[in-house]
Coordinates of C-alpha atoms in Angstrom, one line a residue:
Chain I
X23 CA 13.4 250.5 141.6
X24 CA 12.9 247.6 144.1
X25 CA 15.8 246.6 146.3
X26 CA 16.7 243.0 147.1
X27 CA 15.5 241.5 150.4
X28 CA 17.4 242.9 153.5
X29 CA 19.8 245.0 151.4
X30 CA 20.1 248.4 149.7
X31 CA 21.1 246.9 146.4
X32 CA 18.7 247.0 143.4
X33 CA 18.0 244.4 140.7
X34 CA 19.2 247.1 138.2
X35 CA 22.5 247.5 139.9
X36 CA 23.1 243.9 139.4
X37 CA 21.9 244.0 135.8
X38 CA 24.2 246.9 135.1
X39 CA 27.2 245.1 136.3
X40 CA 26.1 241.9 134.0
X41 CA 26.0 244.4 131.3
X42 CA 29.4 245.7 131.9
X43 CA 30.8 242.0 131.9
X44 CA 29.1 241.3 128.6
X45 CA 30.9 244.4 127.2
X46 CA 34.2 243.0 128.4
X47 CA 33.5 239.5 127.0
X48 CA 32.5 241.2 123.7
X49 CA 35.7 243.0 123.5
X50 CA 37.6 239.7 124.4
X51 CA 35.9 237.8 121.6
X52 CA 37.0 240.7 119.2
X53 CA 40.6 240.2 120.3
X54 CA 40.4 236.3 120.2
X55 CA 39.2 236.4 116.7
X56 CA 42.0 238.5 115.5
X57 CA 44.6 236.3 117.3
X58 CA 43.3 233.0 116.3
X59 CA 42.4 233.7 112.7
X60 CA 45.9 232.7 111.1
X61 CA 45.7 229.4 113.1
X62 CA 42.1 228.7 111.6
X63 CA 43.6 229.4 108.2
X64 CA 46.7 227.0 109.0
X65 CA 44.1 224.5 110.2
X66 CA 42.0 224.6 107.1
X67 CA 45.1 224.3 104.9
X68 CA 46.0 221.1 106.8
X69 CA 42.6 219.3 106.9
X70 CA 41.6 220.0 103.4
X71 CA 44.3 217.3 102.6
X72 CA 42.2 214.8 104.7
X73 CA 39.3 213.4 102.6
X74 CA 35.9 213.8 104.2
X75 CA 37.5 215.8 107.2
X76 CA 34.4 218.0 107.9
X77 CA 31.8 215.3 107.3
X78 CA 33.6 213.1 109.7
X79 CA 33.7 215.9 112.3
X80 CA 29.9 216.2 111.8
X81 CA 29.5 212.5 112.4
X82 CA 31.6 213.0 115.8
X83 CA 29.6 216.1 116.7
X84 CA 28.2 216.4 120.2
X85 CA 24.5 215.6 120.7
X86 CA 23.2 219.1 120.3
X87 CA 24.4 218.9 116.7
X88 CA 24.2 215.2 116.1
X89 CA 20.4 214.9 117.0
X90 CA 19.6 217.1 114.0
X91 CA 21.4 215.0 111.4
X92 CA 19.2 212.6 109.9
X93 CA 20.5 209.4 108.0
X94 CA 19.8 211.1 104.4
X95 CA 21.6 214.3 105.8
X96 CA 24.5 212.2 106.8
X97 CA 24.7 210.6 103.3
X98 CA 24.7 214.0 101.6
X99 CA 27.3 215.3 104.0
X100 CA 29.8 212.4 103.6
X101 CA 29.3 212.3 99.7
X102 CA 29.7 216.0 99.4
X103 CA 30.6 218.3 102.2
X104 CA 34.0 219.9 101.4
X105 CA 34.4 222.5 104.2
X106 CA 32.9 224.2 107.0
X107 CA 33.9 227.8 108.0
X108 CA 32.9 230.5 110.4
X109 CA 33.2 234.2 110.1
X110 CA 32.5 237.0 112.4
X111 CA 31.5 239.2 109.7
X112 CA 30.5 242.4 111.4
X113 CA 34.1 242.8 112.7
X114 CA 35.9 241.8 109.5
X115 CA 38.2 244.2 107.7
X116 CA 38.1 246.6 110.5
X117 CA 34.4 246.6 111.1
X118 CA 33.0 247.9 114.3
X119 CA 30.0 245.6 114.6
X120 CA 29.1 242.9 117.1
X121 CA 31.6 240.1 117.3
X122 CA 28.9 237.7 118.2
X123 CA 27.2 238.1 114.7
X124 CA 28.3 235.1 112.8
X125 CA 28.4 233.6 109.4
X126 CA 28.6 229.8 109.1
X127 CA 29.5 228.4 105.5
X128 CA 29.3 225.1 103.9
X129 CA 30.9 224.2 100.8
X130 CA 29.8 221.3 98.6
X131 CA 31.0 219.3 95.6
X132 CA 28.6 218.3 92.7
X133 CA 26.0 216.1 94.4
X134 CA 22.6 214.4 93.5
X135 CA 20.5 216.7 96.0
X136 CA 20.9 220.3 95.1
X137 CA 22.7 222.6 92.7
X138 CA 24.3 224.9 95.4
X139 CA 28.1 224.8 95.9
X140 CA 28.0 227.1 98.9
X141 CA 25.4 227.5 101.6
X142 CA 26.1 230.3 103.9
X143 CA 23.6 231.1 106.9
X144 CA 24.1 234.4 108.7
X145 CA 23.2 235.0 112.3
X146 CA 22.9 238.8 113.8
X147 CA 23.1 239.6 117.3
X148 CA 20.2 241.8 118.0
X149 CA 18.5 243.6 121.1
X150 CA 14.8 244.0 121.8
X151 CA 12.8 244.5 124.9
X152 CA 12.0 240.8 125.3
X153 CA 14.7 239.0 123.5
X154 CA 18.4 239.6 123.0
X155 CA 20.4 236.9 120.8
X156 CA 21.0 235.8 117.3
X157 CA 18.5 236.1 114.6
X158 CA 18.5 235.0 111.0
X159 CA 17.0 235.0 107.5
X160 CA 16.0 231.9 105.5
X161 CA 18.6 230.7 103.0
X162 CA 17.1 228.9 99.9
X163 CA 18.5 225.8 98.6
X164 CA 18.2 225.0 94.9
X165 CA 16.9 221.4 95.3
X166 CA 17.2 218.9 92.3
X167 CA 14.0 217.5 91.0
X168 CA 12.2 215.3 93.8
X169 CA 15.2 215.6 96.1
X170 CA 14.1 218.2 98.6
X171 CA 15.1 217.0 101.9
X172 CA 12.9 219.4 103.7
X173 CA 9.9 218.4 101.7
X174 CA 9.0 221.9 100.7
X175 CA 9.3 223.5 104.2
X176 CA 12.4 225.5 103.3
X177 CA 10.8 226.9 100.1
X178 CA 7.6 227.9 102.1
X179 CA 9.7 229.7 104.7
X180 CA 11.4 231.6 102.0
X181 CA 8.1 232.6 100.4
X182 CA 6.8 234.0 103.7
X183 CA 9.9 235.8 104.4
X184 CA 10.0 237.5 100.9
X185 CA 6.5 238.8 101.6
X186 CA 8.2 241.0 104.3
X187 CA 5.2 240.8 106.6
X188 CA 7.1 240.3 109.9
X189 CA 5.6 238.7 112.9
X190 CA 2.0 237.8 112.7
X191 CA 0.9 240.3 115.3
X192 CA 0.3 243.9 115.3
X193 CA -0.4 246.2 118.2
X194 CA -4.0 247.6 118.4
X195 CA -4.2 250.3 121.0
X196 CA -2.8 250.5 124.4
X197 CA -1.3 247.1 125.5
X198 CA -3.4 245.0 123.5
X199 CA -2.3 242.7 120.6
X200 CA -4.4 241.2 118.0
X201 CA -3.5 238.5 115.6
X202 CA -3.3 239.5 112.0
X203 CA -4.9 237.1 109.7
X204 CA -2.3 234.9 108.0
X205 CA -1.2 235.8 104.3
X206 CA -1.7 233.1 101.9
X207 CA 2.1 232.1 102.2
X208 CA 1.8 232.1 105.9
X209 CA -1.2 229.8 105.7
X210 CA 0.7 227.5 103.2
X211 CA 3.6 227.1 105.5
X212 CA 1.4 226.5 108.6
X213 CA -0.2 223.8 106.6
X214 CA 2.9 222.3 105.4
X215 CA 4.3 222.1 108.9
X216 CA 1.1 220.6 110.2
X217 CA 1.4 217.8 107.5
X218 CA 4.9 216.9 108.4
X219 CA 5.5 214.0 110.7
X220 CA 6.8 215.0 114.2
X221 CA 10.6 214.9 114.6
X222 CA 13.1 213.9 112.1
X223 CA 13.1 217.2 110.4
X224 CA 16.3 217.5 107.9
X225 CA 19.3 219.4 109.2
X226 CA 18.9 221.4 106.0
X227 CA 15.7 222.8 107.5
X228 CA 18.1 224.8 109.7
X229 CA 18.7 227.1 106.8
X230 CA 15.0 228.3 107.2
X231 CA 15.6 229.4 110.9
X232 CA 14.4 233.1 111.3
X233 CA 14.0 233.6 115.1
X234 CA 12.8 237.0 116.6
X235 CA 12.1 239.6 114.0
X236 CA 14.3 242.4 115.1
X237 CA 15.6 244.9 112.4
X238 CA 19.1 246.4 112.7
X239 CA 17.5 249.8 113.5
X240 CA 15.3 248.4 116.3
X241 CA 18.2 246.7 117.9
X242 CA 20.4 249.7 117.8
X243 CA 17.7 251.8 119.4
X244 CA 17.1 249.2 122.0
X245 CA 20.7 248.9 122.9
X246 CA 21.1 252.8 123.1
X247 CA 18.2 253.0 125.3
X248 CA 19.5 250.3 127.6
X249 CA 22.9 252.0 127.8
X250 CA 21.4 255.3 128.5
X251 CA 19.3 253.9 131.2
X252 CA 22.5 252.3 132.8
X253 CA 24.2 255.5 132.8
X254 CA 21.4 257.5 134.2
X255 CA 21.2 254.8 137.1
X256 CA 25.1 255.0 137.7
X257 CA 24.6 258.7 138.1
X258 CA 21.8 258.1 140.6
X259 CA 19.3 259.7 138.4
X260 CA 15.8 258.6 137.7
X261 CA 15.2 256.5 134.5
X262 CA 12.0 257.5 132.4
X263 CA 9.6 254.8 131.9
X264 CA 8.4 254.9 128.3
X265 CA 4.9 254.1 127.5
X266 CA 5.7 250.6 126.1
X267 CA 7.4 249.4 129.3
X268 CA 4.3 250.3 131.3
X269 CA 2.2 248.5 129.0
X270 CA 4.4 245.4 129.3
X271 CA 4.1 245.5 133.0
X272 CA 0.5 245.5 132.7
X273 CA 0.3 242.5 130.4
X274 CA 3.1 240.7 131.9
X275 CA 0.9 237.6 132.6
X276 CA 0.2 237.0 129.0
X277 CA 3.9 237.1 127.9
X278 CA 4.2 233.4 127.4
X279 CA 1.4 233.2 124.9
X280 CA 3.0 236.0 122.9
X281 CA 6.3 234.2 122.6
X282 CA 4.5 230.8 121.5
X283 CA 2.9 232.8 118.7
X284 CA 5.9 234.1 117.3
X285 CA 7.4 230.6 117.1
X286 CA 4.3 229.2 115.2
X287 CA 5.8 229.6 111.9
X288 CA 9.5 228.7 112.9
X289 CA 10.4 225.4 111.1
X290 CA 13.6 224.9 113.1
X291 CA 12.7 226.4 116.5
X292 CA 16.3 225.5 118.0
X293 CA 18.1 227.2 115.1
X294 CA 20.1 229.7 117.2
X295 CA 21.1 227.0 119.6
X296 CA 22.4 224.9 116.8
X297 CA 24.4 227.8 115.4
X298 CA 25.9 228.4 118.8
X299 CA 26.8 224.9 119.1
X300 CA 28.6 224.9 115.9
X301 CA 30.3 228.1 116.5
X302 CA 31.4 227.7 120.0
X303 CA 32.0 224.0 120.1
X304 CA 32.4 222.0 116.8
X305 CA 34.3 224.9 115.0
X306 CA 37.1 225.5 117.7
X307 CA 37.2 221.9 118.7
X308 CA 37.0 220.2 115.2
X309 CA 40.5 218.6 115.6
X310 CA 39.5 217.0 118.7
X311 CA 36.1 215.6 117.5
X312 CA 37.9 214.3 114.3
X313 CA 40.8 212.6 116.6
X314 CA 38.1 211.0 118.9
X315 CA 36.5 209.3 116.0
X316 CA 39.6 208.2 114.4
X317 CA 41.3 206.9 117.7
X318 CA 38.1 205.0 118.6
X319 CA 38.2 203.0 115.4
X320 CA 41.6 203.2 113.8
X321 CA 42.2 201.6 110.4
X322 CA 43.9 198.4 110.8
X323 CA 45.8 198.9 107.5
X324 CA 46.8 202.6 107.8
X325 CA 50.2 202.9 106.2
X326 CA 53.2 203.7 108.1
X327 CA 55.6 206.5 106.9
X328 CA 58.4 208.6 108.5
Chain W
X13 CA 54.9 208.8 112.4
X14 CA 51.6 207.4 111.1
X15 CA 49.7 209.1 108.4
X16 CA 45.9 209.2 108.6
X17 CA 44.0 207.1 106.3
X18 CA 44.1 208.2 102.6
X19 CA 46.1 211.3 103.4
X20 CA 49.6 212.6 104.0
X21 CA 48.7 214.3 107.1
X22 CA 50.0 213.0 110.3
X23 CA 48.6 212.7 113.8
X24 CA 51.5 214.9 115.1
X25 CA 50.7 217.7 112.7
X26 CA 47.1 218.0 114.0
X27 CA 48.4 217.7 117.6
X28 CA 50.9 220.5 116.9
X29 CA 48.1 222.7 115.7
X30 CA 46.0 221.9 118.8
X31 CA 48.9 223.0 120.8
X32 CA 49.2 226.4 118.9
X33 CA 45.5 226.9 119.6
X34 CA 46.2 226.2 123.4
X35 CA 48.8 228.8 123.4
X36 CA 46.5 231.4 121.7
X37 CA 43.8 230.4 124.3
X38 CA 46.2 230.9 127.2
X39 CA 47.3 234.3 126.1
X40 CA 43.6 235.2 125.7
X41 CA 43.0 234.1 129.3
X42 CA 45.7 236.3 130.4
X43 CA 44.2 239.4 128.7
X44 CA 40.7 238.4 129.8
X45 CA 42.0 238.3 133.4
X46 CA 43.4 241.8 133.3
X47 CA 40.4 243.3 131.6
X48 CA 37.8 241.9 133.8
X49 CA 39.5 242.4 137.0
X50 CA 38.3 245.7 137.9
X51 CA 34.8 244.5 137.2
X52 CA 35.0 241.6 139.7
X53 CA 36.2 244.0 142.3
X54 CA 33.3 246.2 141.4
X55 CA 30.9 243.3 141.7
X56 CA 32.5 242.0 145.1
X57 CA 31.8 245.6 146.3
X58 CA 28.3 245.5 145.4
X59 CA 27.5 241.8 146.4
X60 CA 29.1 242.3 149.9
X61 CA 26.0 244.5 150.7
X62 CA 23.7 241.6 150.1
X63 CA 23.4 239.2 153.0
X64 CA 24.2 235.6 152.3
X65 CA 25.1 236.5 148.6
X66 CA 27.7 233.7 148.1
X67 CA 25.8 231.1 150.1
X68 CA 22.8 231.7 148.1
X69 CA 24.8 231.6 144.9
X70 CA 26.1 228.0 146.1
X71 CA 22.6 227.0 146.6
X72 CA 21.7 227.9 143.1
X73 CA 24.9 226.3 141.7
X74 CA 24.7 223.9 138.8
X75 CA 24.5 220.1 139.3
X76 CA 28.4 219.6 138.9
X77 CA 28.7 221.7 142.1
X78 CA 25.5 221.3 143.9
X79 CA 25.9 217.5 143.9
X80 CA 28.9 217.8 146.3
X81 CA 27.0 220.0 148.9
X82 CA 25.8 217.9 151.7
X83 CA 22.8 219.2 153.9
X84 CA 25.3 219.9 156.7
X85 CA 27.7 221.7 154.3
X86 CA 24.8 223.7 153.2
X87 CA 24.1 224.8 156.7
X88 CA 27.6 225.8 157.3
X89 CA 27.8 227.8 154.2
X90 CA 24.5 229.6 155.0
X91 CA 25.5 230.5 158.4
X92 CA 29.1 231.6 157.8
X93 CA 30.2 231.9 154.1
X94 CA 31.0 235.4 153.6
X95 CA 32.7 235.3 150.2
X96 CA 34.3 233.4 147.3
X97 CA 37.0 234.8 145.2
X98 CA 39.1 233.4 142.4
X99 CA 42.7 234.5 141.5
X100 CA 44.9 233.4 138.7
X101 CA 47.9 233.6 140.9
X102 CA 50.6 232.8 138.6
X103 CA 50.0 235.8 136.5
X104 CA 49.3 238.4 139.3
X105 CA 51.6 241.3 139.6
X106 CA 53.2 240.8 136.3
X107 CA 53.7 237.0 136.8
X108 CA 54.8 235.1 133.8
X109 CA 53.3 231.8 134.9
X110 CA 50.3 229.8 133.6
X111 CA 47.0 231.7 133.6
X112 CA 45.2 228.3 134.1
X113 CA 46.6 227.9 137.5
X114 CA 43.9 229.2 140.1
X115 CA 43.4 229.8 143.8
X116 CA 39.8 229.4 145.1
X117 CA 39.5 231.4 148.3
X118 CA 36.5 231.1 150.9
X119 CA 36.0 233.6 153.6
X120 CA 34.1 232.7 156.8
X121 CA 32.6 234.2 159.9
X122 CA 33.0 232.7 163.3
X123 CA 31.2 229.4 163.2
X124 CA 30.5 226.2 165.2
X125 CA 32.4 223.9 162.9
X126 CA 36.0 225.2 162.3
X127 CA 38.4 227.9 163.6
X128 CA 39.7 229.0 160.2
X129 CA 38.5 232.3 158.8
X130 CA 39.9 231.7 155.3
X131 CA 40.3 228.5 153.4
X132 CA 42.1 228.9 150.2
X133 CA 42.8 226.0 147.7
X134 CA 45.4 226.4 145.0
X135 CA 45.5 224.5 141.7
X136 CA 48.6 224.3 139.5
X137 CA 48.4 223.6 135.8
X138 CA 51.0 220.9 135.0
X139 CA 52.2 218.8 132.3
X140 CA 53.3 215.2 132.3
X141 CA 53.6 212.4 129.9
X142 CA 50.0 210.9 130.5
X143 CA 48.2 213.9 132.3
X144 CA 47.9 217.6 131.7
X145 CA 45.8 219.6 133.9
X146 CA 45.0 220.9 137.3
X147 CA 47.1 219.4 140.4
X148 CA 46.6 220.4 144.0
X149 CA 47.9 220.0 147.7
X150 CA 45.7 219.2 150.6
X151 CA 44.5 222.2 152.9
X152 CA 44.1 221.5 156.4
X153 CA 41.0 222.7 158.2
X154 CA 41.0 223.2 162.0
X155 CA 37.9 221.4 163.0
X156 CA 36.2 222.2 166.3
X157 CA 36.0 219.3 168.8
X158 CA 33.6 216.6 167.2
X159 CA 32.6 218.8 164.5
X160 CA 34.9 217.4 161.6
X161 CA 32.5 217.2 158.5
X162 CA 34.9 214.8 156.7
X163 CA 35.2 212.5 159.7
X164 CA 38.9 212.6 159.8
X165 CA 39.6 212.0 156.0
X166 CA 41.0 215.4 155.4
X167 CA 43.3 215.1 158.3
X168 CA 44.5 211.5 157.1
X169 CA 45.2 213.0 153.6
X170 CA 47.3 215.7 155.1
X171 CA 49.3 213.3 157.1
X172 CA 50.1 211.2 153.9
X173 CA 51.1 214.4 152.1
X174 CA 53.3 215.7 154.7
X175 CA 55.3 212.4 154.6
X176 CA 56.2 213.5 151.1
X177 CA 56.1 210.0 149.8
X178 CA 54.4 210.8 146.5
X179 CA 52.6 208.2 144.4
X180 CA 52.7 204.6 145.7
X181 CA 54.6 203.3 142.8
X182 CA 58.3 203.2 141.9
X183 CA 59.9 202.0 138.6
X184 CA 61.9 198.9 138.9
X185 CA 63.8 198.1 135.8
X186 CA 62.7 198.7 132.2
X187 CA 59.0 199.3 131.8
X188 CA 57.9 197.4 135.0
X189 CA 56.2 199.0 137.9
X190 CA 56.0 197.6 141.2
X191 CA 53.8 198.7 144.2
X192 CA 55.7 200.1 147.1
X193 CA 54.3 199.0 150.6
X194 CA 52.0 201.5 151.9
X195 CA 53.4 203.8 154.7
X196 CA 51.6 203.9 158.0
X197 CA 49.8 207.1 157.1
X198 CA 48.8 205.7 153.7
X199 CA 47.4 202.7 155.3
X200 CA 45.6 204.8 157.9
X201 CA 44.0 206.9 155.1
X202 CA 43.2 203.7 153.1
X203 CA 41.4 202.3 156.0
X204 CA 39.6 205.3 156.8
X205 CA 38.3 205.7 153.1
X206 CA 37.1 201.9 153.2
X207 CA 35.2 202.6 156.4
X208 CA 33.3 205.6 155.0
X209 CA 29.8 205.0 153.6
X210 CA 29.6 205.5 149.8
X211 CA 28.6 208.8 148.5
X212 CA 27.6 211.7 150.7
X213 CA 31.2 212.9 151.1
X214 CA 31.4 216.5 152.5
X215 CA 32.0 219.4 150.1
X216 CA 35.0 220.3 152.5
X217 CA 36.9 217.0 151.5
X218 CA 37.5 218.8 148.3
X219 CA 40.2 220.7 150.2
X220 CA 42.1 217.2 150.4
X221 CA 42.1 216.8 146.6
X222 CA 45.7 216.0 145.3
X223 CA 45.4 214.8 141.7
X224 CA 48.5 213.7 139.6
X225 CA 51.7 214.2 141.5
X226 CA 53.7 216.4 139.1
X227 CA 56.3 218.8 140.3
X228 CA 56.9 222.3 138.9
X229 CA 60.3 220.9 137.6
X230 CA 58.9 217.9 135.9
X231 CA 56.1 220.0 134.5
X232 CA 58.5 222.6 132.9
X233 CA 60.8 219.7 131.5
X234 CA 57.8 218.0 129.9
X235 CA 56.4 221.1 128.4
X236 CA 59.8 222.1 127.1
X237 CA 60.2 218.7 125.5
X238 CA 56.9 218.9 124.0
X239 CA 57.7 222.3 122.4
X240 CA 61.0 221.1 121.3
X241 CA 59.5 218.0 119.4
X242 CA 56.8 220.3 117.9
X243 CA 59.6 222.6 116.6
X244 CA 61.7 219.5 115.2
X245 CA 58.5 218.3 113.5
X246 CA 57.6 221.8 111.9
X247 CA 61.2 221.8 110.5
X248 CA 60.5 218.3 109.0
X249 CA 63.2 216.8 111.4
X250 CA 62.9 213.6 113.1
X251 CA 62.1 213.6 116.7
X252 CA 64.3 211.4 119.1
X253 CA 62.3 208.8 121.0
X254 CA 63.6 208.7 124.5
X255 CA 63.8 205.4 126.4
X256 CA 60.8 206.3 128.5
X257 CA 58.4 206.8 125.8
X258 CA 59.4 203.3 124.2
X259 CA 58.7 201.7 127.5
X260 CA 55.3 203.2 127.5
X261 CA 54.5 201.9 124.0
X262 CA 55.5 198.4 125.3
X263 CA 53.4 198.6 128.3
X264 CA 50.3 200.6 126.7
X265 CA 47.9 197.9 127.6
X266 CA 48.5 198.2 131.3
X267 CA 48.0 201.9 131.4
X268 CA 44.6 201.8 132.8
X269 CA 45.6 199.9 135.8
X270 CA 48.3 202.4 136.7
X271 CA 45.8 205.2 136.6
X272 CA 43.5 203.5 139.0
X273 CA 46.4 202.7 141.3
X274 CA 47.2 206.5 141.6
X275 CA 43.5 207.2 142.4
X276 CA 43.5 204.9 145.3
X277 CA 44.3 207.5 148.0
X278 CA 42.3 210.4 146.5
X279 CA 39.4 211.3 148.7
X280 CA 37.8 213.6 146.3
X281 CA 38.5 212.2 142.9
X282 CA 36.6 214.8 141.0
X283 CA 38.4 217.6 142.7
X284 CA 39.8 219.2 139.5
X285 CA 36.5 219.2 137.7
X286 CA 34.8 220.8 140.8
X287 CA 37.4 223.6 140.7
X288 CA 36.9 224.0 137.1
X289 CA 33.0 224.3 137.5
X290 CA 33.7 226.9 140.2
X291 CA 36.3 229.0 138.2
X292 CA 34.6 228.8 134.8
X293 CA 30.9 228.8 135.6
X294 CA 30.0 229.6 139.2
X295 CA 32.6 232.5 139.6
X296 CA 31.8 234.5 136.2
X297 CA 28.0 233.8 136.3
X298 CA 27.4 234.3 140.1
X299 CA 25.0 237.1 139.4
X300 CA 23.0 235.1 137.0
X301 CA 22.8 232.2 139.5
X302 CA 22.0 234.6 142.2
X303 CA 19.0 236.2 140.0
X304 CA 17.5 232.8 139.0
X305 CA 17.2 232.0 142.8
X306 CA 15.8 235.3 143.6
X307 CA 13.3 235.6 140.6
X308 CA 12.0 232.1 141.2
X309 CA 10.8 233.0 144.6
X310 CA 10.6 236.8 145.2
X311 CA 9.9 237.9 148.6
X312 CA 6.3 239.2 148.6
X313 CA 7.1 241.9 151.2
X314 CA 10.4 243.4 149.5
X315 CA 10.2 247.1 150.0
X316 CA 9.9 249.5 147.3
X317 CA 12.4 252.3 147.0
X318 CA 13.1 254.9 144.3

């Protein structure tokens, strides 16, 4: 352990306190979810009486969301989006999971673009040595003939996922990583991505976001290891360095490259940020976004009632 | 009441749900404060062992804070800031007040600029017809001879406050407002403000922020009226329009002017935003801000310990 300049405090002590804050925040999120759930249901009952409510909220969304909605996406949403809802699915029905795991559900009417009436994207909060945050799985969309707004990207991602190959890298010996050759599906996805014009990818490509490949088991093991180390430190005991951590220190300089490789086959690299923007901003503040839009351009002919 | 276009839902129904959300959020803030308080104390005990911790956090602060810290302010903070702390004073010791009211306390060592060892600025969460949010009172600083970083601004604001004159406007007859002549202290403050160069006002001028003049009694009455109206609406009853509200509707177009007038004698117009940035961002994330600074430029000679 290294102490901070001119003091006896170590980085690890600061990190351990941050971890304790994180645990309190998680507990608060759990309570907040319980306390506000009836109110979200009441809101949903009310706004379901307002035609196009959710499509209009999406129109009024903050830039982090709005920048991902292309003109055609907007037309689809305005013609057929019925509702958006957010569930913290790991803590529903008394579940003891992570309240930061979220499911974002979109409901649609019959439309010209796809067959699905419901598209739900789930994000799991996971821990690994080099990433902690939301990960996901691709959600397929049943496009109607010639109407695929992602031009095959989403289908290609789903094929790669269904192969179950995981990241393209495997470890070969101490501290070295080697690129595995791409599978046929991976190669097809890569070529599809390279053939797309830059920018302007459909909002619906977000359903293909995967993020870091961390299984529930890996995540659990990592979190337990972290907690155990924090416990040892709090008791003033030495924390064992496992082989992997030593390797990491050796290869620390190459770390950025590795991260880029993982992102290679990601069709919507900011997918986790977009999810957070929906969950933490659009969803709780939907009424406010709706109001700003309405007040900015009120209908001159809106009827007056008591 | 006016219904929204193509629906039977009214603005007031949406506003009432927003108000219910606000009440839940306030309750959560109360619980969060209780749950995280021991951890903030633990953090304080740890960081007090790190020389210059809080001054370094201020150096690493996000732009909303950093933009208000001038080079001389920075020098004062680095040489003498001992600690920053935030209290939600209306809910301490079992208090039933608003958890959004906050006190921000700065502790200093002996320094060349002022005599004070503690500067604490309090903000009260208040309700009025046209503003809801944080208001404050000026905090005087005992500058040493020739060392006033605000060049007399703060002292001038304090003089105006101590006159107890309130806003410069009084109502004269139905819906009309007239400017009262400025008092001598107000005139002196106005001239002082006009004589200052634009921009570059010291961080310490923030201690002079006042904001909307809403007394505790007015705020309580306004909140009760709002709640009563929401209750009547929820029971489908008609809400009485009081005289003042009717006046407001008549003069709605002039509203912006009025707001500008109130701001005329405000030496730190974004004072409430700066308070929120400290309370909601700098204070909870202090360890993270400190770490980013440290990791960005680690000391090459930091000693290794077990």
